[in-house]
Amino acid sequence: MICLIGGDNFCHHSMSRYETRLKSHRVKPEKLAFKASFPIIETHLTLISLEVSMELEAVAKALKELGHPTRLCIYKEVVKAGYKGIAVGGVQEKLGIPASTLSHHISSLASAGLITQRREGRILFCVAEYECLDDVIDFLRAECCVNECQ
């Protein structure tokens, strides 16, 4: 989705703090481009590709959460469990992590969209969101080795 910033064509959904700053304070686009993680094209209106920036932010969040060794080990166990998932107690038993620490790390993985949780009676299961994992891998693979093909 392309959003036009300026005039009556301003698109209000999913504004980043940089877009808000640009709209409200009329910051020069070149200053903004230095801090922004998405391309800015200068014309009489500023065009910003929100779709690219949202994808980039989602992948960055997923990679950030997987960058912690404990969370990576937890995620690996959840992925190995397949579509049926794994009980939180099973992860705790396999990895020897205190319950409060495990809960914190599971919340981080869930907030990044890498896992979901479901309750069956008194047992809480973690299930890998394979679509999110595929998106991260596809994002990294999208430009893999493009310079070697030239």
PDB file of C-alpha atoms in Angstrom:
ATOM      1  CA  MET A   1       0.000   0.000   0.000  1.00  0.00           C
ATOM      2  CA  ILE A   2       1.311   3.445  -0.847  1.00  0.00           C
ATOM      3  CA  CYS A   3       0.319   6.314   1.387  1.00  0.00           C
ATOM      4  CA  LEU A   4       0.342   9.902   0.291  1.00  0.00           C
ATOM      5  CA  ILE A   5       1.414  12.291   3.006  1.00  0.00           C
ATOM      6  CA  GLY A   6       0.329  15.871   2.648  1.00  0.00           C
ATOM      7  CA  GLY A   7      -2.812  17.657   1.592  1.00  0.00           C
ATOM      8  CA  ASP A   8      -6.166  15.902   1.693  1.00  0.00           C
ATOM      9  CA  ASN A   9      -4.688  12.625   0.479  1.00  0.00           C
ATOM     10  CA  PHE A  10      -3.259  11.691   3.868  1.00  0.00           C
ATOM     11  CA  CYS A  11      -3.845   8.065   4.763  1.00  0.00           C
ATOM     12  CA  HIS A  12      -4.348   7.637   8.526  1.00  0.00           C
ATOM     13  CA  HIS A  13      -3.889   3.926   9.175  1.00  0.00           C
ATOM     14  CA  SER A  14      -0.651   2.428  10.462  1.00  0.00           C
ATOM     15  CA  MET A  15       1.249   5.701  10.823  1.00  0.00           C
ATOM     16  CA  SER A  16       4.752   5.278  12.127  1.00  0.00           C
ATOM     17  CA  ARG A  17       6.254   7.848  14.449  1.00  0.00           C
ATOM     18  CA  TYR A  18       8.339   9.123  11.526  1.00  0.00           C
ATOM     19  CA  GLU A  19       5.270   9.685   9.362  1.00  0.00           C
ATOM     20  CA  THR A  20       3.516  11.448  12.227  1.00  0.00           C
ATOM     21  CA  ARG A  21       6.559  13.645  12.758  1.00  0.00           C
ATOM     22  CA  LEU A  22       6.700  14.431   9.045  1.00  0.00           C
ATOM     23  CA  LYS A  23       3.020  15.376   8.898  1.00  0.00           C
ATOM     24  CA  SER A  24       2.848  17.392  12.101  1.00  0.00           C
ATOM     25  CA  HIS A  25       6.199  19.189  12.018  1.00  0.00           C
ATOM     26  CA  ARG A  26       6.974  19.323   8.308  1.00  0.00           C
ATOM     27  CA  VAL A  27      10.396  17.756   8.781  1.00  0.00           C
ATOM     28  CA  LYS A  28      12.528  17.700   5.661  1.00  0.00           C
ATOM     29  CA  PRO A  29      12.262  14.253   4.014  1.00  0.00           C
ATOM     30  CA  GLU A  30      16.046  13.859   3.761  1.00  0.00           C
ATOM     31  CA  LYS A  31      16.313  14.217   7.558  1.00  0.00           C
ATOM     32  CA  LEU A  32      13.572  11.668   7.980  1.00  0.00           C
ATOM     33  CA  ALA A  33      15.089   9.214   5.506  1.00  0.00           C
ATOM     34  CA  PHE A  34      18.235   9.045   7.622  1.00  0.00           C
ATOM     35  CA  LYS A  35      16.241   7.729  10.604  1.00  0.00           C
ATOM     36  CA  ALA A  36      13.532   5.815   8.763  1.00  0.00           C
ATOM     37  CA  SER A  37      13.737   2.177   7.786  1.00  0.00           C
ATOM     38  CA  PHE A  38      11.787   2.643   4.575  1.00  0.00           C
ATOM     39  CA  PRO A  39      12.386   4.557   1.345  1.00  0.00           C
ATOM     40  CA  ILE A  40      11.120   8.102   0.929  1.00  0.00           C
ATOM     41  CA  ILE A  41      10.641   9.615  -2.508  1.00  0.00           C
ATOM     42  CA  GLU A  42      10.369  13.401  -2.760  1.00  0.00           C
ATOM     43  CA  THR A  43       7.819  14.905  -5.165  1.00  0.00           C
ATOM     44  CA  HIS A  44       5.197  17.550  -4.470  1.00  0.00           C
ATOM     45  CA  LEU A  45       3.838  14.929  -2.065  1.00  0.00           C
ATOM     46  CA  THR A  46       5.950  12.449  -0.142  1.00  0.00           C
ATOM     47  CA  LEU A  47       5.295   8.813  -1.017  1.00  0.00           C
ATOM     48  CA  ILE A  48       5.942   6.166   1.581  1.00  0.00           C
ATOM     49  CA  SER A  49       5.569   2.458   1.044  1.00  0.00           C
ATOM     50  CA  LEU A  50       3.854   1.285   4.223  1.00  0.00           C
ATOM     51  CA  GLU A  51       3.634  -2.321   3.126  1.00  0.00           C
ATOM     52  CA  VAL A  52       7.412  -2.618   2.861  1.00  0.00           C
ATOM     53  CA  SER A  53       8.007  -0.843   6.159  1.00  0.00           C
ATOM     54  CA  MET A  54       5.433  -2.982   7.987  1.00  0.00           C
ATOM     55  CA  GLU A  55       6.969  -6.177   6.589  1.00  0.00           C
ATOM     56  CA  LEU A  56      10.441  -4.981   7.524  1.00  0.00           C
ATOM     57  CA  GLU A  57       9.324  -4.102  11.059  1.00  0.00           C
ATOM     58  CA  ALA A  58       7.589  -7.475  11.528  1.00  0.00           C
ATOM     59  CA  VAL A  59      10.646  -9.412  10.335  1.00  0.00           C
ATOM     60  CA  ALA A  60      12.957  -7.265  12.463  1.00  0.00           C
ATOM     61  CA  LYS A  61      10.810  -7.942  15.550  1.00  0.00           C
ATOM     62  CA  ALA A  62      10.771 -11.693  14.868  1.00  0.00           C
ATOM     63  CA  LEU A  63      14.545 -11.777  14.388  1.00  0.00           C
ATOM     64  CA  LYS A  64      15.049  -9.656  17.512  1.00  0.00           C
ATOM     65  CA  GLU A  65      13.035 -12.109  19.608  1.00  0.00           C
ATOM     66  CA  LEU A  66      14.869 -15.084  18.097  1.00  0.00           C
ATOM     67  CA  GLY A  67      18.187 -13.348  18.787  1.00  0.00           C
ATOM     68  CA  HIS A  68      18.010 -14.261  22.475  1.00  0.00           C
ATOM     69  CA  PRO A  69      19.569 -17.722  23.092  1.00  0.00           C
ATOM     70  CA  THR A  70      16.867 -18.847  25.540  1.00  0.00           C
ATOM     71  CA  ARG A  71      14.028 -17.783  23.236  1.00  0.00           C
ATOM     72  CA  LEU A  72      15.718 -19.501  20.304  1.00  0.00           C
ATOM     73  CA  CYS A  73      15.903 -22.756  22.287  1.00  0.00           C
ATOM     74  CA  ILE A  74      12.240 -22.417  23.297  1.00  0.00           C
ATOM     75  CA  TYR A  75      11.204 -21.702  19.711  1.00  0.00           C
ATOM     76  CA  LYS A  76      13.211 -24.667  18.454  1.00  0.00           C
ATOM     77  CA  GLU A  77      11.322 -26.978  20.847  1.00  0.00           C
ATOM     78  CA  VAL A  78       7.981 -25.514  19.785  1.00  0.00           C
ATOM     79  CA  VAL A  79       8.822 -25.891  16.082  1.00  0.00           C
ATOM     80  CA  LYS A  80       9.975 -29.493  16.621  1.00  0.00           C
ATOM     81  CA  ALA A  81       6.609 -30.290  18.232  1.00  0.00           C
ATOM     82  CA  GLY A  82       4.794 -29.662  14.959  1.00  0.00           C
ATOM     83  CA  TYR A  83       1.226 -28.486  14.487  1.00  0.00           C
ATOM     84  CA  LYS A  84      -0.052 -30.142  17.661  1.00  0.00           C
ATOM     85  CA  GLY A  85       2.210 -27.935  19.757  1.00  0.00           C
ATOM     86  CA  ILE A  86       3.947 -28.633  23.041  1.00  0.00           C
ATOM     87  CA  ALA A  87       2.814 -28.123  26.614  1.00  0.00           C
ATOM     88  CA  VAL A  88       4.575 -25.282  28.414  1.00  0.00           C
ATOM     89  CA  GLY A  89       5.459 -27.770  31.159  1.00  0.00           C
ATOM     90  CA  GLY A  90       7.151 -29.957  28.546  1.00  0.00           C
ATOM     91  CA  VAL A  91       9.304 -27.057  27.370  1.00  0.00           C
ATOM     92  CA  GLN A  92      10.162 -26.227  30.980  1.00  0.00           C
ATOM     93  CA  GLU A  93      11.138 -29.833  31.666  1.00  0.00           C
ATOM     94  CA  LYS A  94      13.292 -30.155  28.527  1.00  0.00           C
ATOM     95  CA  LEU A  95      15.128 -26.863  28.976  1.00  0.00           C
ATOM     96  CA  GLY A  96      15.180 -26.575  32.770  1.00  0.00           C
ATOM     97  CA  ILE A  97      13.967 -22.966  32.763  1.00  0.00           C
ATOM     98  CA  PRO A  98      12.117 -21.450  35.760  1.00  0.00           C
ATOM     99  CA  ALA A  99       8.387 -20.983  35.072  1.00  0.00           C
ATOM    100  CA  SER A 100       8.463 -17.189  35.403  1.00  0.00           C
ATOM    101  CA  THR A 101      11.395 -16.877  32.986  1.00  0.00           C
ATOM    102  CA  LEU A 102       9.747 -19.250  30.526  1.00  0.00           C
ATOM    103  CA  SER A 103       6.502 -17.270  30.694  1.00  0.00           C
ATOM    104  CA  HIS A 104       8.358 -14.036  29.927  1.00  0.00           C
ATOM    105  CA  HIS A 105      10.122 -15.537  26.900  1.00  0.00           C
ATOM    106  CA  ILE A 106       6.948 -17.183  25.583  1.00  0.00           C
ATOM    107  CA  SER A 107       5.153 -13.823  25.804  1.00  0.00           C
ATOM    108  CA  SER A 108       7.934 -12.230  23.748  1.00  0.00           C
ATOM    109  CA  LEU A 109       7.703 -14.920  21.070  1.00  0.00           C
ATOM    110  CA  ALA A 110       3.908 -14.606  20.989  1.00  0.00           C
ATOM    111  CA  SER A 111       4.050 -10.802  20.664  1.00  0.00           C
ATOM    112  CA  ALA A 112       6.268 -11.221  17.599  1.00  0.00           C
ATOM    113  CA  GLY A 113       3.700 -13.601  16.084  1.00  0.00           C
ATOM    114  CA  LEU A 114       6.102 -16.551  16.124  1.00  0.00           C
ATOM    115  CA  ILE A 115       3.898 -18.708  18.368  1.00  0.00           C
ATOM    116  CA  THR A 116       0.320 -18.905  19.575  1.00  0.00           C
ATOM    117  CA  GLN A 117      -0.996 -20.456  22.749  1.00  0.00           C
ATOM    118  CA  ARG A 118      -4.041 -22.611  23.367  1.00  0.00           C
ATOM    119  CA  ARG A 119      -5.425 -24.029  26.563  1.00  0.00           C
ATOM    120  CA  GLU A 120      -6.776 -27.559  26.917  1.00  0.00           C
ATOM    121  CA  GLY A 121      -8.187 -27.846  30.403  1.00  0.00           C
ATOM    122  CA  ARG A 122      -5.384 -26.879  32.744  1.00  0.00           C
ATOM    123  CA  ILE A 123      -2.610 -27.414  30.190  1.00  0.00           C
ATOM    124  CA  LEU A 124      -1.263 -24.508  28.143  1.00  0.00           C
ATOM    125  CA  PHE A 125       0.180 -25.427  24.745  1.00  0.00           C
ATOM    126  CA  CYS A 126       2.502 -23.418  22.511  1.00  0.00           C
ATOM    127  CA  VAL A 127       2.148 -23.852  18.766  1.00  0.00           C
ATOM    128  CA  ALA A 128       4.558 -22.484  16.162  1.00  0.00           C
ATOM    129  CA  GLU A 129       3.131 -20.068  13.620  1.00  0.00           C
ATOM    130  CA  TYR A 130       4.799 -21.599  10.583  1.00  0.00           C
ATOM    131  CA  GLU A 131       3.419 -18.885   8.289  1.00  0.00           C
ATOM    132  CA  CYS A 132       5.359 -16.272  10.270  1.00  0.00           C
ATOM    133  CA  LEU A 133       8.488 -18.430  10.117  1.00  0.00           C
ATOM    134  CA  ASP A 134       8.017 -18.802   6.352  1.00  0.00           C
ATOM    135  CA  ASP A 135       7.616 -15.027   5.989  1.00  0.00           C
ATOM    136  CA  VAL A 136      10.890 -14.403   7.836  1.00  0.00           C
ATOM    137  CA  ILE A 137      12.738 -16.991   5.747  1.00  0.00           C
ATOM    138  CA  ASP A 138      11.221 -15.661   2.497  1.00  0.00           C
ATOM    139  CA  PHE A 139      12.189 -12.107   3.445  1.00  0.00           C
ATOM    140  CA  LEU A 140      15.794 -13.166   4.023  1.00  0.00           C
ATOM    141  CA  ARG A 141      15.867 -15.318   0.910  1.00  0.00           C
ATOM    142  CA  ALA A 142      14.259 -12.722  -1.390  1.00  0.00           C
ATOM    143  CA  GLU A 143      17.534 -11.139  -2.380  1.00  0.00           C
ATOM    144  CA  CYS A 144      19.843 -14.020  -1.587  1.00  0.00           C
ATOM    145  CA  CYS A 145      22.765 -14.151  -4.001  1.00  0.00           C
ATOM    146  CA  VAL A 146      21.279 -11.535  -6.388  1.00  0.00           C
ATOM    147  CA  ASN A 147      24.704  -9.986  -6.910  1.00  0.00           C
ATOM    148  CA  GLU A 148      26.132 -13.336  -8.036  1.00  0.00           C
ATOM    149  CA  CYS A 149      23.622 -13.550 -10.896  1.00  0.00           C
ATOM    150  CA  GLN A 150      24.872 -10.362 -12.528  1.00  0.00           C
TER     151      GLN A 150
END
